[in-house]
PDB file of C-alpha atoms in Angstrom:
ATOM      1  CA  MET A   1     -14.546   3.575   3.823  1.00  0.00           C
ATOM      2  CA  ILE A   2     -12.253   6.090   5.498  1.00  0.00           C
ATOM      3  CA  GLN A   3      -9.595   7.907   3.515  1.00  0.00           C
ATOM      4  CA  SER A   4      -6.708   9.815   5.023  1.00  0.00           C
ATOM      5  CA  MET A   5      -5.945  13.329   3.814  1.00  0.00           C
ATOM      6  CA  THR A   6      -2.227  12.524   3.805  1.00  0.00           C
ATOM      7  CA  GLY A   7      -0.955  11.188   0.492  1.00  0.00           C
ATOM      8  CA  TYR A   8       1.650  11.277  -2.265  1.00  0.00           C
ATOM      9  CA  GLY A   9       1.565  10.511  -5.973  1.00  0.00           C
ATOM     10  CA  LYS A  10       3.960  10.840  -8.892  1.00  0.00           C
ATOM     11  CA  ALA A  11       3.857  10.075 -12.613  1.00  0.00           C
ATOM     12  CA  THR A  12       6.161  10.644 -15.592  1.00  0.00           C
ATOM     13  CA  VAL A  13       5.668  10.468 -19.340  1.00  0.00           C
ATOM     14  CA  GLU A  14       8.314  10.382 -22.063  1.00  0.00           C
ATOM     15  CA  LEU A  15       8.027  12.510 -25.193  1.00  0.00           C
ATOM     16  CA  PRO A  16      10.556  12.522 -28.069  1.00  0.00           C
ATOM     17  CA  ASP A  17      12.332  15.652 -26.850  1.00  0.00           C
ATOM     18  CA  LYS A  18      11.487  15.816 -23.155  1.00  0.00           C
ATOM     19  CA  LYS A  19      10.220  14.070 -20.021  1.00  0.00           C
ATOM     20  CA  ILE A  20       7.161  15.379 -18.154  1.00  0.00           C
ATOM     21  CA  ASN A  21       7.130  14.965 -14.359  1.00  0.00           C
ATOM     22  CA  VAL A  22       3.983  15.299 -12.243  1.00  0.00           C
ATOM     23  CA  GLU A  23       4.140  15.230  -8.438  1.00  0.00           C
ATOM     24  CA  ILE A  24       1.338  15.793  -5.934  1.00  0.00           C
ATOM     25  CA  LYS A  25       1.331  15.759  -2.118  1.00  0.00           C
ATOM     26  CA  SER A  26      -1.450  16.387   0.395  1.00  0.00           C
ATOM     27  CA  LEU A  27      -1.869  16.987   4.127  1.00  0.00           C
ATOM     28  CA  ASN A  28      -4.935  17.554   6.291  1.00  0.00           C
ATOM     29  CA  SER A  29      -6.932  20.771   5.985  1.00  0.00           C
ATOM     30  CA  LYS A  30     -10.520  21.848   6.659  1.00  0.00           C
ATOM     31  CA  ALA A  31     -11.032  22.759   2.996  1.00  0.00           C
ATOM     32  CA  MET A  32      -9.296  22.431  -0.367  1.00  0.00           C
ATOM     33  CA  ASP A  33      -6.080  24.462  -0.242  1.00  0.00           C
ATOM     34  CA  LEU A  34      -4.307  23.883  -3.560  1.00  0.00           C
ATOM     35  CA  SER A  35      -0.874  25.248  -4.476  1.00  0.00           C
ATOM     36  CA  ALA A  36       0.176  24.569  -8.094  1.00  0.00           C
ATOM     37  CA  ARG A  37       3.524  25.033  -9.836  1.00  0.00           C
ATOM     38  CA  ILE A  38       3.139  24.383 -13.547  1.00  0.00           C
ATOM     39  CA  ALA A  39       5.659  24.637 -16.406  1.00  0.00           C
ATOM     40  CA  PRO A  40       4.911  27.697 -18.610  1.00  0.00           C
ATOM     41  CA  LEU A  41       3.903  25.597 -21.629  1.00  0.00           C
ATOM     42  CA  TYR A  42       0.998  24.040 -19.696  1.00  0.00           C
ATOM     43  CA  ARG A  43      -0.214  27.040 -17.679  1.00  0.00           C
ATOM     44  CA  GLU A  44      -3.105  27.623 -20.059  1.00  0.00           C
ATOM     45  CA  LYS A  45      -4.493  24.315 -18.730  1.00  0.00           C
ATOM     46  CA  GLU A  46      -4.192  25.238 -15.048  1.00  0.00           C
ATOM     47  CA  MET A  47      -7.941  25.494 -14.422  1.00  0.00           C
ATOM     48  CA  GLU A  48      -8.506  22.081 -15.990  1.00  0.00           C
ATOM     49  CA  ILE A  49      -5.817  20.618 -13.725  1.00  0.00           C
ATOM     50  CA  ARG A  50      -7.245  22.325 -10.634  1.00  0.00           C
ATOM     51  CA  ASN A  51     -10.755  21.064 -11.392  1.00  0.00           C
ATOM     52  CA  GLU A  52      -9.501  17.489 -11.746  1.00  0.00           C
ATOM     53  CA  ILE A  53      -7.621  17.661  -8.442  1.00  0.00           C
ATOM     54  CA  SER A  54     -10.535  19.268  -6.551  1.00  0.00           C
ATOM     55  CA  ARG A  55     -12.989  16.708  -7.912  1.00  0.00           C
ATOM     56  CA  LYS A  56     -10.868  13.695  -6.936  1.00  0.00           C
ATOM     57  CA  LEU A  57      -9.383  14.867  -3.634  1.00  0.00           C
ATOM     58  CA  GLU A  58     -12.283  16.941  -2.180  1.00  0.00           C
ATOM     59  CA  ARG A  59     -10.204  18.649   0.528  1.00  0.00           C
ATOM     60  CA  GLY A  60      -6.736  18.894   2.020  1.00  0.00           C
ATOM     61  CA  LYS A  61      -3.621  21.059   1.750  1.00  0.00           C
ATOM     62  CA  VAL A  62      -2.428  19.981  -1.698  1.00  0.00           C
ATOM     63  CA  ASP A  63       0.925  20.788  -3.315  1.00  0.00           C
ATOM     64  CA  PHE A  64       1.000  20.094  -7.088  1.00  0.00           C
ATOM     65  CA  SER A  65       4.048  20.346  -9.376  1.00  0.00           C
ATOM     66  CA  LEU A  66       4.393  19.786 -13.122  1.00  0.00           C
ATOM     67  CA  TRP A  67       7.810  20.317 -14.692  1.00  0.00           C
ATOM     68  CA  ILE A  68       9.779  19.449 -17.846  1.00  0.00           C
ATOM     69  CA  GLU A  69      13.167  17.770 -18.236  1.00  0.00           C
ATOM     70  CA  LYS A  70      14.684  18.508 -21.648  1.00  0.00           C
ATOM     71  CA  LYS A  71      16.546  15.753 -23.485  1.00  0.00           C
ATOM     72  CA  GLU A  72      19.928  16.966 -24.693  1.00  0.00           C
ATOM     73  CA  SER A  73      20.765  16.403 -28.384  1.00  0.00           C
ATOM     74  CA  ALA A  74      22.574  18.073 -31.270  1.00  0.00           C
ATOM     75  CA  GLU A  75      19.278  19.600 -32.363  1.00  0.00           C
ATOM     76  CA  SER A  76      18.718  21.103 -28.915  1.00  0.00           C
ATOM     77  CA  ALA A  77      21.890  23.220 -29.060  1.00  0.00           C
ATOM     78  CA  THR A  78      21.332  26.977 -29.039  1.00  0.00           C
ATOM     79  CA  PRO A  79      21.246  28.118 -32.701  1.00  0.00           C
ATOM     80  CA  ILE A  80      23.408  30.993 -33.989  1.00  0.00           C
ATOM     81  CA  ASN A  81      21.362  33.690 -35.691  1.00  0.00           C
ATOM     82  CA  GLN A  82      23.206  33.875 -39.001  1.00  0.00           C
ATOM     83  CA  THR A  83      21.168  36.777 -40.358  1.00  0.00           C
ATOM     84  CA  LEU A  84      21.861  38.839 -37.256  1.00  0.00           C
ATOM     85  CA  VAL A  85      25.610  38.081 -37.437  1.00  0.00           C
ATOM     86  CA  GLU A  86      25.635  39.272 -41.052  1.00  0.00           C
ATOM     87  CA  GLY A  87      23.810  42.462 -40.111  1.00  0.00           C
ATOM     88  CA  TYR A  88      26.238  43.242 -37.289  1.00  0.00           C
ATOM     89  CA  TYR A  89      29.198  42.533 -39.628  1.00  0.00           C
ATOM     90  CA  LYS A  90      27.950  44.959 -42.287  1.00  0.00           C
ATOM     91  CA  GLN A  91      27.254  47.691 -39.746  1.00  0.00           C
ATOM     92  CA  ILE A  92      30.690  47.387 -38.121  1.00  0.00           C
ATOM     93  CA  CYS A  93      32.426  47.446 -41.527  1.00  0.00           C
ATOM     94  CA  ALA A  94      30.498  50.577 -42.498  1.00  0.00           C
ATOM     95  CA  ILE A  95      31.390  52.288 -39.194  1.00  0.00           C
ATOM     96  CA  SER A  96      35.048  51.243 -39.625  1.00  0.00           C
ATOM     97  CA  GLU A  97      35.159  52.742 -43.108  1.00  0.00           C
ATOM     98  CA  ASN A  98      33.400  55.991 -42.123  1.00  0.00           C
ATOM     99  CA  LEU A  99      35.464  56.618 -39.003  1.00  0.00           C
ATOM    100  CA  GLY A 100      38.751  55.191 -40.223  1.00  0.00           C
ATOM    101  CA  ILE A 101      38.941  52.571 -37.484  1.00  0.00           C
ATOM    102  CA  PRO A 102      40.962  49.478 -38.517  1.00  0.00           C
ATOM    103  CA  VAL A 103      39.070  46.174 -38.732  1.00  0.00           C
ATOM    104  CA  PRO A 104      40.432  43.448 -36.344  1.00  0.00           C
ATOM    105  CA  ASP A 105      41.790  40.149 -37.599  1.00  0.00           C
ATOM    106  CA  ALA A 106      39.381  37.306 -38.440  1.00  0.00           C
ATOM    107  CA  THR A 107      39.697  35.457 -35.094  1.00  0.00           C
ATOM    108  CA  ASP A 108      38.915  38.484 -32.943  1.00  0.00           C
ATOM    109  CA  TRP A 109      36.309  39.574 -35.464  1.00  0.00           C
ATOM    110  CA  PHE A 110      34.309  36.333 -35.129  1.00  0.00           C
ATOM    111  CA  ALA A 111      34.536  36.295 -31.312  1.00  0.00           C
ATOM    112  CA  THR A 112      33.251  39.873 -31.227  1.00  0.00           C
ATOM    113  CA  LEU A 113      30.259  39.053 -33.428  1.00  0.00           C
ATOM    114  CA  LEU A 114      29.249  36.063 -31.277  1.00  0.00           C
ATOM    115  CA  ARG A 115      29.065  38.342 -28.221  1.00  0.00           C
ATOM    116  CA  MET A 116      26.671  40.764 -29.876  1.00  0.00           C
ATOM    117  CA  PRO A 117      23.101  40.958 -28.433  1.00  0.00           C
ATOM    118  CA  ASP A 118      20.669  38.142 -29.345  1.00  0.00           C
ATOM    119  CA  VAL A 119      23.119  36.362 -31.672  1.00  0.00           C
ATOM    120  CA  MET A 120      22.883  33.175 -29.576  1.00  0.00           C
ATOM    121  CA  THR A 121      19.461  33.621 -27.963  1.00  0.00           C
ATOM    122  CA  LYS A 122      17.352  30.478 -28.093  1.00  0.00           C
ATOM    123  CA  ASN A 123      13.700  30.871 -29.020  1.00  0.00           C
ATOM    124  CA  ASP A 124      11.647  28.652 -26.663  1.00  0.00           C
ATOM    125  CA  THR A 125       8.270  29.792 -27.882  1.00  0.00           C
ATOM    126  CA  GLN A 126       6.114  26.693 -28.332  1.00  0.00           C
ATOM    127  CA  GLU A 127       2.470  25.907 -28.848  1.00  0.00           C
ATOM    128  CA  LEU A 128       0.796  23.107 -26.917  1.00  0.00           C
ATOM    129  CA  SER A 129      -0.761  20.549 -29.232  1.00  0.00           C
ATOM    130  CA  GLU A 130      -3.861  18.577 -28.299  1.00  0.00           C
ATOM    131  CA  GLU A 131      -1.919  15.321 -28.687  1.00  0.00           C
ATOM    132  CA  GLU A 132       0.757  16.434 -26.211  1.00  0.00           C
ATOM    133  CA  TRP A 133      -1.804  17.738 -23.740  1.00  0.00           C
ATOM    134  CA  ALA A 134      -3.676  14.415 -23.828  1.00  0.00           C
ATOM    135  CA  VAL A 135      -0.452  12.633 -22.834  1.00  0.00           C
ATOM    136  CA  VAL A 136       0.339  15.150 -20.076  1.00  0.00           C
ATOM    137  CA  TYR A 137      -3.228  15.088 -18.721  1.00  0.00           C
ATOM    138  CA  SER A 138      -3.063  11.297 -18.464  1.00  0.00           C
ATOM    139  CA  ALA A 139       0.048  11.745 -16.297  1.00  0.00           C
ATOM    140  CA  VAL A 140      -1.854  14.198 -14.070  1.00  0.00           C
ATOM    141  CA  GLU A 141      -4.679  11.653 -13.685  1.00  0.00           C
ATOM    142  CA  LYS A 142      -2.181   8.899 -12.913  1.00  0.00           C
ATOM    143  CA  ALA A 143      -0.452  10.972 -10.214  1.00  0.00           C
ATOM    144  CA  VAL A 144      -3.769  11.946  -8.623  1.00  0.00           C
ATOM    145  CA  GLY A 145      -4.884   8.305  -8.755  1.00  0.00           C
ATOM    146  CA  ALA A 146      -1.674   7.223  -7.009  1.00  0.00           C
ATOM    147  CA  LEU A 147      -2.321   9.784  -4.265  1.00  0.00           C
ATOM    148  CA  VAL A 148      -5.890   8.505  -3.814  1.00  0.00           C
ATOM    149  CA  ASP A 149      -4.572   4.939  -3.477  1.00  0.00           C
ATOM    150  CA  PHE A 150      -2.090   6.181  -0.874  1.00  0.00           C
ATOM    151  CA  ARG A 151      -4.928   7.898   0.989  1.00  0.00           C
ATOM    152  CA  LYS A 152      -6.951   4.679   1.028  1.00  0.00           C
ATOM    153  CA  GLN A 153      -4.044   2.731   2.512  1.00  0.00           C
ATOM    154  CA  GLU A 154      -3.566   5.365   5.207  1.00  0.00           C
ATOM    155  CA  GLY A 155      -7.336   5.401   5.748  1.00  0.00           C
ATOM    156  CA  ALA A 156      -7.357   1.653   6.396  1.00  0.00           C
ATOM    157  CA  ALA A 157      -4.727   2.164   9.097  1.00  0.00           C
ATOM    158  CA  LEU A 158      -6.818   4.982  10.601  1.00  0.00           C
ATOM    159  CA  GLU A 159      -9.923   2.819  10.632  1.00  0.00           C
ATOM    160  CA  LYS A 160      -8.068   0.026  12.431  1.00  0.00           C
ATOM    161  CA  LYS A 161      -6.895   2.509  15.063  1.00  0.00           C
ATOM    162  CA  PHE A 162     -10.392   3.967  15.477  1.00  0.00           C
ATOM    163  CA  ARG A 163     -11.986   0.547  15.939  1.00  0.00           C
ATOM    164  CA  GLU A 164      -9.394  -0.328  18.564  1.00  0.00           C
ATOM    165  CA  LYS A 165     -10.035   2.894  20.519  1.00  0.00           C
ATOM    166  CA  ILE A 166     -13.826   2.595  20.245  1.00  0.00           C
ATOM    167  CA  ALA A 167     -13.630  -0.983  21.535  1.00  0.00           C
ATOM    168  CA  ASN A 168     -11.517   0.211  24.466  1.00  0.00           C
ATOM    169  CA  ILE A 169     -14.042   2.927  25.385  1.00  0.00           C
ATOM    170  CA  SER A 170     -16.907   0.424  25.080  1.00  0.00           C
ATOM    171  CA  HIS A 171     -15.102  -1.995  27.406  1.00  0.00           C
ATOM    172  CA  LEU A 172     -14.352   0.761  29.927  1.00  0.00           C
ATOM    173  CA  LEU A 173     -18.004   1.802  29.858  1.00  0.00           C
ATOM    174  CA  GLU A 174     -19.032  -1.723  30.817  1.00  0.00           C
ATOM    175  CA  THR A 175     -16.622  -1.764  33.766  1.00  0.00           C
ATOM    176  CA  ILE A 176     -18.420   1.199  35.352  1.00  0.00           C
ATOM    177  CA  ALA A 177     -21.581  -0.819  36.144  1.00  0.00           C
ATOM    178  CA  PRO A 178     -20.318  -2.685  39.277  1.00  0.00           C
ATOM    179  CA  TYR A 179     -18.978   0.513  40.853  1.00  0.00           C
ATOM    180  CA  GLU A 180     -22.214   2.320  40.016  1.00  0.00           C
ATOM    181  CA  LYS A 181     -24.244  -0.215  42.060  1.00  0.00           C
ATOM    182  CA  GLU A 182     -21.819  -0.062  44.964  1.00  0.00           C
ATOM    183  CA  ARG A 183     -22.014   3.720  44.946  1.00  0.00           C
ATOM    184  CA  VAL A 184     -25.736   3.784  45.853  1.00  0.00           C
ATOM    185  CA  ALA A 185     -25.192   1.581  48.894  1.00  0.00           C
ATOM    186  CA  LYS A 186     -22.148   3.588  49.972  1.00  0.00           C
ATOM    187  CA  VAL A 187     -23.964   6.909  49.672  1.00  0.00           C
ATOM    188  CA  LYS A 188     -26.845   5.629  51.798  1.00  0.00           C
ATOM    189  CA  GLU A 189     -24.462   4.152  54.372  1.00  0.00           C
ATOM    190  CA  ARG A 190     -22.383   7.307  54.621  1.00  0.00           C
ATOM    191  CA  ILE A 191     -25.376   9.597  55.168  1.00  0.00           C
ATOM    192  CA  THR A 192     -26.988   7.225  57.685  1.00  0.00           C
ATOM    193  CA  ASP A 193     -23.777   6.870  59.674  1.00  0.00           C
ATOM    194  CA  ALA A 194     -23.360  10.640  59.729  1.00  0.00           C
ATOM    195  CA  LEU A 195     -26.849  11.080  61.137  1.00  0.00           C
ATOM    196  CA  GLU A 196     -26.611   8.315  63.735  1.00  0.00           C
ATOM    197  CA  LYS A 197     -23.009   8.446  64.955  1.00  0.00           C
ATOM    198  CA  THR A 198     -21.743  11.921  64.257  1.00  0.00           C
ATOM    199  CA  LEU A 199     -24.850  14.014  64.817  1.00  0.00           C
ATOM    200  CA  SER A 200     -26.615  11.569  67.193  1.00  0.00           C
ATOM    201  CA  VAL A 201     -30.079  12.756  66.208  1.00  0.00           C
ATOM    202  CA  ASP A 202     -33.323  11.033  65.495  1.00  0.00           C
ATOM    203  CA  TYR A 203     -34.530  11.251  61.857  1.00  0.00           C
ATOM    204  CA  ASP A 204     -37.528  10.258  59.792  1.00  0.00           C
ATOM    205  CA  LYS A 205     -36.444   7.177  57.820  1.00  0.00           C
ATOM    206  CA  ASN A 206     -39.141   7.678  55.191  1.00  0.00           C
ATOM    207  CA  ARG A 207     -38.012  11.242  54.678  1.00  0.00           C
ATOM    208  CA  LEU A 208     -34.424  10.051  54.468  1.00  0.00           C
ATOM    209  CA  GLU A 209     -35.334   7.520  51.779  1.00  0.00           C
ATOM    210  CA  GLN A 210     -37.018  10.257  49.725  1.00  0.00           C
ATOM    211  CA  GLU A 211     -33.996  12.535  50.023  1.00  0.00           C
ATOM    212  CA  LEU A 212     -31.656   9.703  49.110  1.00  0.00           C
ATOM    213  CA  ILE A 213     -33.685   8.898  46.009  1.00  0.00           C
ATOM    214  CA  TYR A 214     -33.550  12.556  44.937  1.00  0.00           C
ATOM    215  CA  TYR A 215     -29.820  12.759  45.637  1.00  0.00           C
ATOM    216  CA  ILE A 216     -29.021   9.513  43.829  1.00  0.00           C
ATOM    217  CA  GLU A 217     -31.129  10.519  40.816  1.00  0.00           C
ATOM    218  CA  LYS A 218     -28.960  13.621  40.445  1.00  0.00           C
ATOM    219  CA  LEU A 219     -25.900  11.371  40.356  1.00  0.00           C
ATOM    220  CA  ASP A 220     -27.476   8.805  38.040  1.00  0.00           C
ATOM    221  CA  ILE A 221     -25.482   8.261  34.830  1.00  0.00           C
ATOM    222  CA  SER A 222     -27.802   5.804  33.086  1.00  0.00           C
ATOM    223  CA  GLU A 223     -28.748   8.297  30.363  1.00  0.00           C
ATOM    224  CA  GLU A 224     -25.126   9.328  29.787  1.00  0.00           C
ATOM    225  CA  LYS A 225     -24.092   5.687  29.468  1.00  0.00           C
ATOM    226  CA  GLN A 226     -26.872   4.970  26.990  1.00  0.00           C
ATOM    227  CA  ARG A 227     -26.099   8.026  24.875  1.00  0.00           C
ATOM    228  CA  LEU A 228     -22.388   7.203  24.898  1.00  0.00           C
ATOM    229  CA  ALA A 229     -23.138   3.635  23.795  1.00  0.00           C
ATOM    230  CA  ASN A 230     -25.294   5.017  20.956  1.00  0.00           C
ATOM    231  CA  HIS A 231     -22.490   7.366  19.873  1.00  0.00           C
ATOM    232  CA  LEU A 232     -20.003   4.480  19.848  1.00  0.00           C
ATOM    233  CA  LYS A 233     -22.355   2.472  17.638  1.00  0.00           C
ATOM    234  CA  TYR A 234     -22.939   5.436  15.311  1.00  0.00           C
ATOM    235  CA  PHE A 235     -19.185   6.002  15.037  1.00  0.00           C
ATOM    236  CA  ARG A 236     -18.682   2.405  13.881  1.00  0.00           C
ATOM    237  CA  GLU A 237     -21.534   2.674  11.376  1.00  0.00           C
ATOM    238  CA  THR A 238     -20.214   5.959   9.971  1.00  0.00           C
ATOM    239  CA  MET A 239     -16.795   4.421   9.308  1.00  0.00           C
ATOM    240  CA  ASN A 240     -18.506   1.999   6.894  1.00  0.00           C
ATOM    241  CA  GLU A 241     -20.220   4.768   4.931  1.00  0.00           C
ATOM    242  CA  GLU A 242     -19.282   5.579   1.351  1.00  0.00           C
ATOM    243  CA  GLY A 243     -19.282   9.147   0.095  1.00  0.00           C
ATOM    244  CA  HIS A 244     -18.188  12.585   1.187  1.00  0.00           C
ATOM    245  CA  GLY A 245     -17.480  14.154   4.558  1.00  0.00           C
ATOM    246  CA  VAL A 246     -17.014  10.973   6.602  1.00  0.00           C
ATOM    247  CA  GLY A 247     -14.092  12.508   8.485  1.00  0.00           C
ATOM    248  CA  LYS A 248     -16.062  15.610   9.466  1.00  0.00           C
ATOM    249  CA  LYS A 249     -18.981  13.486  10.655  1.00  0.00           C
ATOM    250  CA  LEU A 250     -16.660  11.337  12.764  1.00  0.00           C
ATOM    251  CA  GLY A 251     -15.273  14.523  14.303  1.00  0.00           C
ATOM    252  CA  PHE A 252     -18.768  15.676  15.309  1.00  0.00           C
ATOM    253  CA  ILE A 253     -19.574  12.264  16.835  1.00  0.00           C
ATOM    254  CA  ALA A 254     -16.309  12.341  18.803  1.00  0.00           C
ATOM    255  CA  GLN A 255     -17.321  15.732  20.242  1.00  0.00           C
ATOM    256  CA  GLU A 256     -20.654  14.283  21.412  1.00  0.00           C
ATOM    257  CA  MET A 257     -18.858  11.317  22.954  1.00  0.00           C
ATOM    258  CA  GLY A 258     -16.657  13.759  24.852  1.00  0.00           C
ATOM    259  CA  ARG A 259     -19.705  15.535  26.302  1.00  0.00           C
ATOM    260  CA  GLU A 260     -21.162  12.297  27.679  1.00  0.00           C
ATOM    261  CA  ILE A 261     -17.812  11.186  29.134  1.00  0.00           C
ATOM    262  CA  ASN A 262     -17.314  14.587  30.797  1.00  0.00           C
ATOM    263  CA  THR A 263     -20.801  14.524  32.310  1.00  0.00           C
ATOM    264  CA  THR A 264     -20.195  10.999  33.581  1.00  0.00           C
ATOM    265  CA  GLY A 265     -16.996  12.197  35.199  1.00  0.00           C
ATOM    266  CA  SER A 266     -18.698  15.156  36.891  1.00  0.00           C
ATOM    267  CA  LYS A 267     -21.323  12.826  38.378  1.00  0.00           C
ATOM    268  CA  SER A 268     -18.815  10.184  39.490  1.00  0.00           C
ATOM    269  CA  ASN A 269     -18.098  10.794  43.147  1.00  0.00           C
ATOM    270  CA  GLN A 270     -16.173   7.548  43.460  1.00  0.00           C
ATOM    271  CA  ALA A 271     -12.435   7.182  42.819  1.00  0.00           C
ATOM    272  CA  GLU A 272     -12.726   3.964  40.797  1.00  0.00           C
ATOM    273  CA  MET A 273     -15.324   5.454  38.465  1.00  0.00           C
ATOM    274  CA  GLN A 274     -13.303   8.619  38.005  1.00  0.00           C
ATOM    275  CA  ASN A 275     -10.238   6.537  37.083  1.00  0.00           C
ATOM    276  CA  ILE A 276     -12.276   4.783  34.391  1.00  0.00           C
ATOM    277  CA  VAL A 277     -13.492   8.140  33.064  1.00  0.00           C
ATOM    278  CA  VAL A 278      -9.882   9.375  32.816  1.00  0.00           C
ATOM    279  CA  LYS A 279      -8.982   6.295  30.765  1.00  0.00           C
ATOM    280  CA  MET A 280     -11.967   6.877  28.453  1.00  0.00           C
ATOM    281  CA  LYS A 281     -10.879  10.505  27.972  1.00  0.00           C
ATOM    282  CA  ASP A 282      -7.391   9.346  27.030  1.00  0.00           C
ATOM    283  CA  GLU A 283      -8.761   6.936  24.400  1.00  0.00           C
ATOM    284  CA  LEU A 284     -11.089   9.609  23.028  1.00  0.00           C
ATOM    285  CA  GLU A 285      -8.287  12.191  22.827  1.00  0.00           C
ATOM    286  CA  GLN A 286      -6.323   9.829  20.599  1.00  0.00           C
ATOM    287  CA  ILE A 287      -9.382   9.471  18.350  1.00  0.00           C
ATOM    288  CA  LYS A 288      -9.765  13.268  18.134  1.00  0.00           C
ATOM    289  CA  GLU A 289      -6.117  13.702  17.154  1.00  0.00           C
ATOM    290  CA  GLN A 290      -6.364  11.155  14.344  1.00  0.00           C
ATOM    291  CA  VAL A 291      -9.839  12.105  13.095  1.00  0.00           C
ATOM    292  CA  LEU A 292      -8.445  15.475  11.962  1.00  0.00           C
ATOM    293  CA  ASN A 293      -6.613  13.560   9.235  1.00  0.00           C
ATOM    294  CA  ALA A 294      -9.688  11.661   8.008  1.00  0.00           C
ATOM    295  CA  LEU A 295     -11.225  12.840   4.735  1.00  0.00           C
TER     296      LEU A 295
END
């Protein structure tokens, strides 16, 4: 089964004091190219997250984000450091007494203390518990799973497109046969007419037959047609394979198909055959464009 490398997944989990959001996106790439943005509390688990993503997604340009949304409550308000306020108050009173500077009134006094360094600094230092990490990791797995499901849906669309294009190339290959038979007769007729009418010379017919056979063998495309048919069959079979690297294998097969089509075109000295080859190239080019996105 083909999977696309394009995908998107998201998951959220609710905790008593916050909401955890996990988002993951992927595009096509020759290898695993992972960019991760993780909230500070969970950065110690980055390698575990990366291993899970690499194991499930195999390759692609992956953008992973994990962030926290705090729930606002009375308890979440920034606390006032009472001990620090008291310390500042005592120091200012002592300085006022020593230097003879008058103490301001109570209102100004309190406003001044609240502006002192670190009086209203919130301490966000937290430790990650195993219970919380288990919940967050399940969200990571859920988001990755959603992306894989997305990839499978896109892969099904790719497979449908591939089968359509392969069928078109197969049909075009079959339409070459009548023109190929006509070509032999036309080649013989053209050379014979040139010898008899244009040059007006006598010639050895047996010798001519031998030369024609040699010439026609050089233009013969039977082997190219057979190899192309085999590649088309192998492409279909590969699409049904389970496992890793199906997209890369399909890319290699498409390259081989291109070689046989190009050789057929170089040997086709007939306009109708060359037109068919151009159509096959167009179908194959569309396959090559899309196969880059297959996992």
